[in-house]
PDB file of C-alpha atoms in Angstrom:
ATOM      1  CA  UNK A   1      97.358 103.107  51.594  1.00 46.00           C
ATOM      2  CA  UNK A   2      99.338 106.187  51.008  1.00 52.00           C
ATOM      3  CA  UNK A   3      99.869 108.469  48.283  1.00 57.00           C
ATOM      4  CA  UNK A   4     103.301 107.818  48.768  1.00 57.00           C
ATOM      5  CA  UNK A   5     102.748 104.142  48.748  1.00 66.00           C
ATOM      6  CA  UNK A   6     105.937 103.389  46.377  1.00 70.00           C
ATOM      7  CA  UNK A   7     108.174 104.654  49.359  1.00 65.00           C
ATOM      8  CA  UNK A   8     106.908 102.257  51.053  1.00 63.00           C
ATOM      9  CA  UNK A   9     107.655  99.027  49.458  1.00 64.00           C
ATOM     10  CA  UNK A  10     111.151  98.169  50.195  1.00 61.00           C
ATOM     11  CA  UNK A  11     112.196  98.357  53.198  1.00 63.00           C
ATOM     12  CA  UNK A  12     115.732  98.964  55.676  1.00 60.00           C
ATOM     13  CA  UNK A  13     115.839  96.249  58.289  1.00 62.00           C
ATOM     14  CA  UNK A  14     119.804  96.004  58.858  1.00 67.00           C
ATOM     15  CA  UNK A  15     122.127  97.774  60.714  1.00 78.00           C
ATOM     16  CA  UNK A  16     123.504 100.891  58.616  1.00 83.00           C
ATOM     17  CA  UNK A  17     125.403 104.597  58.097  1.00 88.00           C
ATOM     18  CA  UNK A  18     123.412 106.507  55.469  1.00 89.00           C
ATOM     19  CA  UNK A  19     126.195 109.125  54.087  1.00 92.00           C
ATOM     20  CA  UNK A  20     124.461 112.019  52.744  1.00 94.00           C
ATOM     21  CA  UNK A  21     126.680 115.421  50.846  1.00 94.00           C
ATOM     22  CA  UNK A  22     125.083 118.316  52.091  1.00 93.00           C
ATOM     23  CA  UNK A  23     127.807 121.517  51.470  1.00 83.00           C
ATOM     24  CA  UNK A  24     125.782 124.636  51.551  1.00 92.00           C
ATOM     25  CA  UNK A  25     124.934 126.217  55.020  1.00 94.00           C
ATOM     26  CA  UNK A  26     120.801 125.721  55.129  1.00 93.00           C
ATOM     27  CA  UNK A  27     118.303 124.882  56.961  1.00 92.00           C
ATOM     28  CA  UNK A  28     116.762 121.365  56.233  1.00 93.00           C
ATOM     29  CA  UNK A  29     114.173 118.538  57.075  1.00 91.00           C
ATOM     30  CA  UNK A  30     114.650 115.239  58.130  1.00 93.00           C
ATOM     31  CA  UNK A  31     112.525 113.313  56.927  1.00 90.00           C
ATOM     32  CA  UNK A  32     112.443 109.225  58.245  1.00 90.00           C
ATOM     33  CA  UNK A  33     109.079 107.567  56.890  1.00 87.00           C
ATOM     34  CA  UNK A  34     108.655 104.190  58.647  1.00 85.00           C
ATOM     35  CA  UNK A  35     105.590 101.204  57.935  1.00 78.00           C
ATOM     36  CA  UNK A  36     104.441  97.856  59.342  1.00 75.00           C
ATOM     37  CA  UNK A  37     103.468  95.156  57.619  1.00 69.00           C
ATOM     38  CA  UNK A  38     104.248  91.785  59.334  1.00 70.00           C
ATOM     39  CA  UNK A  39     104.292  92.396  63.140  1.00 67.00           C
ATOM     40  CA  UNK A  40     100.599  93.722  64.824  1.00 69.00           C
ATOM     41  CA  UNK A  41     101.256  93.622  68.136  1.00 72.00           C
ATOM     42  CA  UNK A  42     104.294  96.245  69.625  1.00 69.00           C
ATOM     43  CA  UNK A  43     107.769  95.562  71.339  1.00 72.00           C
ATOM     44  CA  UNK A  44     108.441  93.126  67.875  1.00 72.00           C
ATOM     45  CA  UNK A  45     110.642  96.042  66.167  1.00 77.00           C
ATOM     46  CA  UNK A  46     113.011  98.378  68.052  1.00 81.00           C
ATOM     47  CA  UNK A  47     115.040 100.983  66.150  1.00 84.00           C
ATOM     48  CA  UNK A  48     118.266 103.687  67.184  1.00 88.00           C
ATOM     49  CA  UNK A  49     118.362 106.200  65.037  1.00 90.00           C
ATOM     50  CA  UNK A  50     121.509 108.567  65.423  1.00 92.00           C
ATOM     51  CA  UNK A  51     123.088 111.979  62.910  1.00 95.00           C
ATOM     52  CA  UNK A  52     126.333 111.874  63.497  1.00 93.00           C
ATOM     53  CA  UNK A  53     125.933 111.486  67.621  1.00 94.00           C
ATOM     54  CA  UNK A  54     123.383 112.758  68.706  1.00 95.00           C
ATOM     55  CA  UNK A  55     120.622 110.200  69.361  1.00 94.00           C
ATOM     56  CA  UNK A  56     117.150 111.013  67.614  1.00 94.00           C
ATOM     57  CA  UNK A  57     115.094 108.088  68.853  1.00 91.00           C
ATOM     58  CA  UNK A  58     115.966 104.894  70.377  1.00 89.00           C
ATOM     59  CA  UNK A  59     114.471 101.223  70.990  1.00 88.00           C
ATOM     60  CA  UNK A  60     111.286 103.097  68.842  1.00 87.00           C
ATOM     61  CA  UNK A  61     108.359 100.645  68.271  1.00 86.00           C
ATOM     62  CA  UNK A  62     106.448 101.861  65.719  1.00 80.00           C
ATOM     63  CA  UNK A  63     103.406  99.409  66.718  1.00 81.00           C
ATOM     64  CA  UNK A  64     102.996 102.020  69.933  1.00 85.00           C
ATOM     65  CA  UNK A  65     102.573 104.905  68.028  1.00 84.00           C
ATOM     66  CA  UNK A  66     100.182 103.634  65.580  1.00 77.00           C
ATOM     67  CA  UNK A  67      98.657 100.123  64.486  1.00 74.00           C
ATOM     68  CA  UNK A  68      99.809  97.492  61.498  1.00 74.00           C
ATOM     69  CA  UNK A  69      99.901  98.503  57.785  1.00 71.00           C
ATOM     70  CA  UNK A  70      99.812 102.125  59.316  1.00 78.00           C
ATOM     71  CA  UNK A  71     102.761 104.353  57.476  1.00 80.00           C
ATOM     72  CA  UNK A  72     104.293 107.026  60.409  1.00 85.00           C
ATOM     73  CA  UNK A  73     106.282 109.728  59.188  1.00 87.00           C
ATOM     74  CA  UNK A  74     109.369 111.664  61.955  1.00 89.00           C
ATOM     75  CA  UNK A  75     110.991 114.614  60.822  1.00 89.00           C
ATOM     76  CA  UNK A  76     113.493 116.874  61.849  1.00 90.00           C
ATOM     77  CA  UNK A  77     114.808 120.098  61.757  1.00 89.00           C
ATOM     78  CA  UNK A  78     118.887 120.645  61.350  1.00 93.00           C
ATOM     79  CA  UNK A  79     121.107 123.768  60.670  1.00 93.00           C
ATOM     80  CA  UNK A  80     124.206 123.856  59.039  1.00 94.00           C
ATOM     81  CA  UNK A  81     126.368 126.706  59.098  1.00 93.00           C
ATOM     82  CA  UNK A  82     129.935 127.109  58.917  1.00 92.00           C
ATOM     83  CA  UNK A  83     130.909 123.637  58.295  1.00 91.00           C
ATOM     84  CA  UNK A  84     128.441 122.989  62.538  1.00 93.00           C
ATOM     85  CA  UNK A  85     125.121 120.715  62.494  1.00 95.00           C
ATOM     86  CA  UNK A  86     122.483 121.232  64.598  1.00 93.00           C
ATOM     87  CA  UNK A  87     119.830 118.659  65.409  1.00 92.00           C
ATOM     88  CA  UNK A  88     117.283 118.772  68.222  1.00 82.00           C
ATOM     89  CA  UNK A  89     118.946 121.333  69.172  1.00 85.00           C
ATOM     90  CA  UNK A  90     122.391 119.136  69.787  1.00 92.00           C
ATOM     91  CA  UNK A  91     125.549 120.656  67.478  1.00 94.00           C
ATOM     92  CA  UNK A  92     126.585 117.204  65.955  1.00 95.00           C
ATOM     93  CA  UNK A  93     130.762 115.999  66.881  1.00 93.00           C
ATOM     94  CA  UNK A  94     132.851 117.186  64.360  1.00 86.00           C
ATOM     95  CA  UNK A  95     134.020 113.830  64.375  1.00 87.00           C
ATOM     96  CA  UNK A  96     130.892 113.007  62.811  1.00 90.00           C
ATOM     97  CA  UNK A  97     130.083 115.047  60.398  1.00 92.00           C
ATOM     98  CA  UNK A  98     132.993 116.173  58.499  1.00 89.00           C
ATOM     99  CA  UNK A  99     133.626 116.788  54.479  1.00 89.00           C
ATOM    100  CA  UNK A 100     130.180 117.665  54.274  1.00 91.00           C
ATOM    101  CA  UNK A 101     128.861 114.313  55.197  1.00 92.00           C
ATOM    102  CA  UNK A 102     126.169 114.001  57.373  1.00 93.00           C
ATOM    103  CA  UNK A 103     125.802 110.120  59.005  1.00 93.00           C
ATOM    104  CA  UNK A 104     122.346 108.981  59.779  1.00 92.00           C
ATOM    105  CA  UNK A 105     122.870 105.258  61.155  1.00 90.00           C
ATOM    106  CA  UNK A 106     120.438 102.926  61.366  1.00 87.00           C
ATOM    107  CA  UNK A 107     120.519 100.123  65.187  1.00 83.00           C
ATOM    108  CA  UNK A 108     118.681  97.731  65.448  1.00 78.00           C
ATOM    109  CA  UNK A 109     117.453  95.415  68.410  1.00 73.00           C
ATOM    110  CA  UNK A 110     116.802  91.609  67.156  1.00 65.00           C
ATOM    111  CA  UNK A 111     117.900  92.822  63.009  1.00 57.00           C
ATOM    112  CA  UNK A 112     114.361  93.012  63.400  1.00 61.00           C
ATOM    113  CA  UNK A 113     113.159  97.524  62.749  1.00 61.00           C
ATOM    114  CA  UNK A 114     113.032  99.162  59.613  1.00 75.00           C
ATOM    115  CA  UNK A 115     113.481 102.867  58.252  1.00 81.00           C
ATOM    116  CA  UNK A 116     111.139 102.686  54.337  1.00 83.00           C
ATOM    117  CA  UNK A 117     112.469 105.368  53.531  1.00 85.00           C
ATOM    118  CA  UNK A 118     115.267 108.926  54.532  1.00 89.00           C
ATOM    119  CA  UNK A 119     114.775 111.917  53.122  1.00 89.00           C
ATOM    120  CA  UNK A 120     116.371 115.270  53.015  1.00 93.00           C
ATOM    121  CA  UNK A 121     114.906 118.041  52.092  1.00 90.00           C
ATOM    122  CA  UNK A 122     116.595 122.189  51.921  1.00 92.00           C
ATOM    123  CA  UNK A 123     114.337 124.274  53.034  1.00 89.00           C
ATOM    124  CA  UNK A 124     113.687 128.521  52.270  1.00 81.00           C
ATOM    125  CA  UNK A 125     113.943 130.664  55.053  1.00 76.00           C
ATOM    126  CA  UNK A 126     110.727 131.651  54.840  1.00 79.00           C
ATOM    127  CA  UNK A 127     109.289 127.329  54.870  1.00 78.00           C
ATOM    128  CA  UNK A 128     111.574 126.723  58.038  1.00 73.00           C
ATOM    129  CA  UNK A 129     110.312 129.800  59.700  1.00 73.00           C
ATOM    130  CA  UNK A 130     106.471 128.329  58.886  1.00 73.00           C
ATOM    131  CA  UNK A 131     107.563 125.359  60.280  1.00 70.00           C
ATOM    132  CA  UNK A 132     109.083 127.043  64.063  1.00 68.00           C
ATOM    133  CA  UNK A 133     106.071 128.932  63.919  1.00 68.00           C
ATOM    134  CA  UNK A 134     103.199 127.421  63.329  1.00 63.00           C
ATOM    135  CA  UNK A 135     105.217 123.749  65.498  1.00 56.00           C
ATOM    136  CA  UNK A 136     103.993 121.599  62.764  1.00 53.00           C
ATOM    137  CA  UNK A 137     107.638 120.106  61.534  1.00 49.00           C
ATOM    138  CA  UNK A 138     109.730 120.561  65.796  1.00 40.00           C
ATOM    139  CA  UNK A 139     112.469 118.617  67.156  1.00 39.00           C
ATOM    140  CA  UNK A 140     109.241 115.945  67.904  1.00 38.00           C
ATOM    141  CA  UNK A 141     106.824 113.827  66.853  1.00 34.00           C
ATOM    142  CA  UNK A 142     104.306 115.011  63.977  1.00 30.00           C
TER     143      UNK A 142
END
Protein backbone atom coordinates (compact mmCIF):
# COMPACT_ATOMS: atom_id res chain seq x y z
CA UNK A 1 0.00 0.00 0.00
CA UNK A 2 1.12 3.51 -0.75
CA UNK A 3 -0.47 6.90 -0.21
CA UNK A 4 -1.08 6.88 -3.96
CA UNK A 5 -2.76 3.46 -4.03
CA UNK A 6 -5.62 4.52 -6.38
CA UNK A 7 -3.02 5.34 -9.04
CA UNK A 8 -1.83 1.74 -9.00
CA UNK A 9 -5.25 0.12 -9.51
CA UNK A 10 -5.21 0.65 -13.27
CA UNK A 11 -2.45 -0.13 -15.69
CA UNK A 12 -1.68 0.39 -19.33
CA UNK A 13 -0.14 -2.79 -20.70
CA UNK A 14 -0.13 -2.22 -24.43
CA UNK A 15 1.81 -0.16 -26.94
CA UNK A 16 0.46 3.36 -26.90
CA UNK A 17 1.21 7.00 -27.55
CA UNK A 18 -0.10 9.52 -25.04
CA UNK A 19 -0.36 13.13 -26.18
CA UNK A 20 -0.25 15.99 -23.70
CA UNK A 21 -0.91 19.54 -24.91
CA UNK A 22 1.58 21.91 -23.28
CA UNK A 23 1.54 25.31 -24.90
CA UNK A 24 3.50 27.30 -22.32
CA UNK A 25 7.25 27.66 -22.01
CA UNK A 26 8.55 26.44 -18.70
CA UNK A 27 10.11 23.69 -16.66
CA UNK A 28 8.18 20.49 -16.09
CA UNK A 29 8.44 17.28 -14.12
CA UNK A 30 7.46 14.00 -15.78
CA UNK A 31 6.58 11.28 -13.28
CA UNK A 32 6.09 7.67 -14.40
CA UNK A 33 4.46 5.35 -11.85
CA UNK A 34 5.10 1.60 -11.92
CA UNK A 35 4.17 -1.40 -9.82
CA UNK A 36 4.23 -5.16 -10.24
CA UNK A 37 1.56 -7.27 -8.59
CA UNK A 38 1.56 -10.38 -10.76
CA UNK A 39 5.10 -11.63 -11.36
CA UNK A 40 7.52 -12.35 -8.55
CA UNK A 41 10.77 -12.61 -10.48
CA UNK A 42 12.52 -10.32 -12.97
CA UNK A 43 12.72 -10.92 -16.72
CA UNK A 44 8.98 -11.17 -17.40
CA UNK A 45 8.05 -7.57 -18.23
CA UNK A 46 10.04 -5.03 -20.21
CA UNK A 47 9.03 -1.53 -21.28
CA UNK A 48 10.53 1.14 -23.50
CA UNK A 49 9.48 4.74 -22.98
CA UNK A 50 10.33 7.69 -25.20
CA UNK A 51 9.36 11.32 -25.24
CA UNK A 52 9.22 12.15 -28.92
CA UNK A 53 12.42 10.59 -30.26
CA UNK A 54 14.36 10.67 -26.95
CA UNK A 55 14.46 7.35 -25.11
CA UNK A 56 14.00 7.55 -21.33
CA UNK A 57 13.76 3.86 -20.48
CA UNK A 58 14.94 0.94 -22.59
CA UNK A 59 13.90 -2.63 -21.71
CA UNK A 60 13.06 -1.45 -18.20
CA UNK A 61 12.19 -4.30 -15.82
CA UNK A 62 10.61 -3.06 -12.58
CA UNK A 63 11.53 -6.24 -10.71
CA UNK A 64 15.19 -5.56 -11.41
CA UNK A 65 14.71 -2.43 -9.22
CA UNK A 66 12.22 -3.45 -6.55
CA UNK A 67 10.45 -6.55 -5.29
CA UNK A 68 6.91 -7.59 -6.13
CA UNK A 69 4.00 -5.53 -4.78
CA UNK A 70 6.19 -2.46 -4.50
CA UNK A 71 5.59 0.84 -6.26
CA UNK A 72 8.39 2.79 -7.88
CA UNK A 73 8.37 6.13 -9.65
CA UNK A 74 10.77 7.44 -12.29
CA UNK A 75 11.23 11.18 -12.62
CA UNK A 76 12.52 13.34 -15.46
CA UNK A 77 12.89 17.10 -15.73
CA UNK A 78 12.15 18.70 -19.07
CA UNK A 79 12.03 22.20 -20.46
CA UNK A 80 9.96 23.80 -23.18
CA UNK A 81 11.35 27.04 -24.56
CA UNK A 82 10.44 28.82 -27.80
CA UNK A 83 8.73 25.74 -29.18
CA UNK A 84 11.61 23.38 -28.37
CA UNK A 85 11.48 20.51 -25.85
CA UNK A 86 14.61 19.30 -24.07
CA UNK A 87 14.57 16.22 -21.82
CA UNK A 88 17.37 14.13 -20.41
CA UNK A 89 19.79 16.70 -21.86
CA UNK A 90 18.57 16.00 -25.40
CA UNK A 91 16.40 18.06 -27.67
CA UNK A 92 13.32 16.33 -29.06
CA UNK A 93 13.19 16.72 -32.83
CA UNK A 94 10.76 19.27 -34.23
CA UNK A 95 9.06 16.46 -36.14
CA UNK A 96 8.26 14.80 -32.81
CA UNK A 97 7.34 17.94 -30.86
CA UNK A 98 5.08 20.31 -32.74
CA UNK A 99 2.01 22.37 -31.99
CA UNK A 100 2.76 22.11 -28.26
CA UNK A 101 2.01 18.37 -28.07
CA UNK A 102 4.29 16.24 -25.86
CA UNK A 103 4.11 12.63 -27.05
CA UNK A 104 5.02 9.89 -24.61
CA UNK A 105 5.39 6.53 -26.32
CA UNK A 106 5.19 3.19 -24.54
CA UNK A 107 6.28 0.00 -26.25
CA UNK A 108 6.48 -3.38 -24.66
CA UNK A 109 8.37 -6.54 -25.30
CA UNK A 110 5.92 -9.49 -25.34
CA UNK A 111 3.04 -7.05 -24.71
CA UNK A 112 3.38 -7.63 -21.00
CA UNK A 113 4.89 -4.47 -19.55
CA UNK A 114 2.89 -1.77 -17.91
CA UNK A 115 2.88 1.71 -16.52
CA UNK A 116 0.30 2.69 -13.91
CA UNK A 117 0.25 6.45 -14.36
CA UNK A 118 1.87 9.30 -16.24
CA UNK A 119 1.93 12.67 -14.49
CA UNK A 120 3.25 15.99 -15.80
CA UNK A 121 3.62 18.91 -13.40
CA UNK A 122 4.65 22.46 -14.31
CA UNK A 123 7.35 23.65 -11.93
CA UNK A 124 8.06 27.11 -10.66
CA UNK A 125 11.60 28.38 -11.21
CA UNK A 126 12.25 27.91 -7.48
CA UNK A 127 11.02 24.29 -7.57
CA UNK A 128 13.12 23.53 -10.63
CA UNK A 129 16.26 25.04 -9.09
CA UNK A 130 15.61 23.21 -5.82
CA UNK A 131 15.43 19.86 -7.62
CA UNK A 132 18.59 20.63 -9.57
CA UNK A 133 20.51 21.92 -6.54
CA UNK A 134 19.52 19.08 -4.24
CA UNK A 135 19.68 16.30 -6.80
CA UNK A 136 16.24 15.18 -5.63
CA UNK A 137 15.07 14.83 -9.18
CA UNK A 138 17.56 14.47 -11.96
CA UNK A 139 17.48 12.95 -15.40
CA UNK A 140 18.23 9.70 -13.64
CA UNK A 141 16.03 7.59 -11.42
CA UNK A 142 15.33 8.46 -7.82
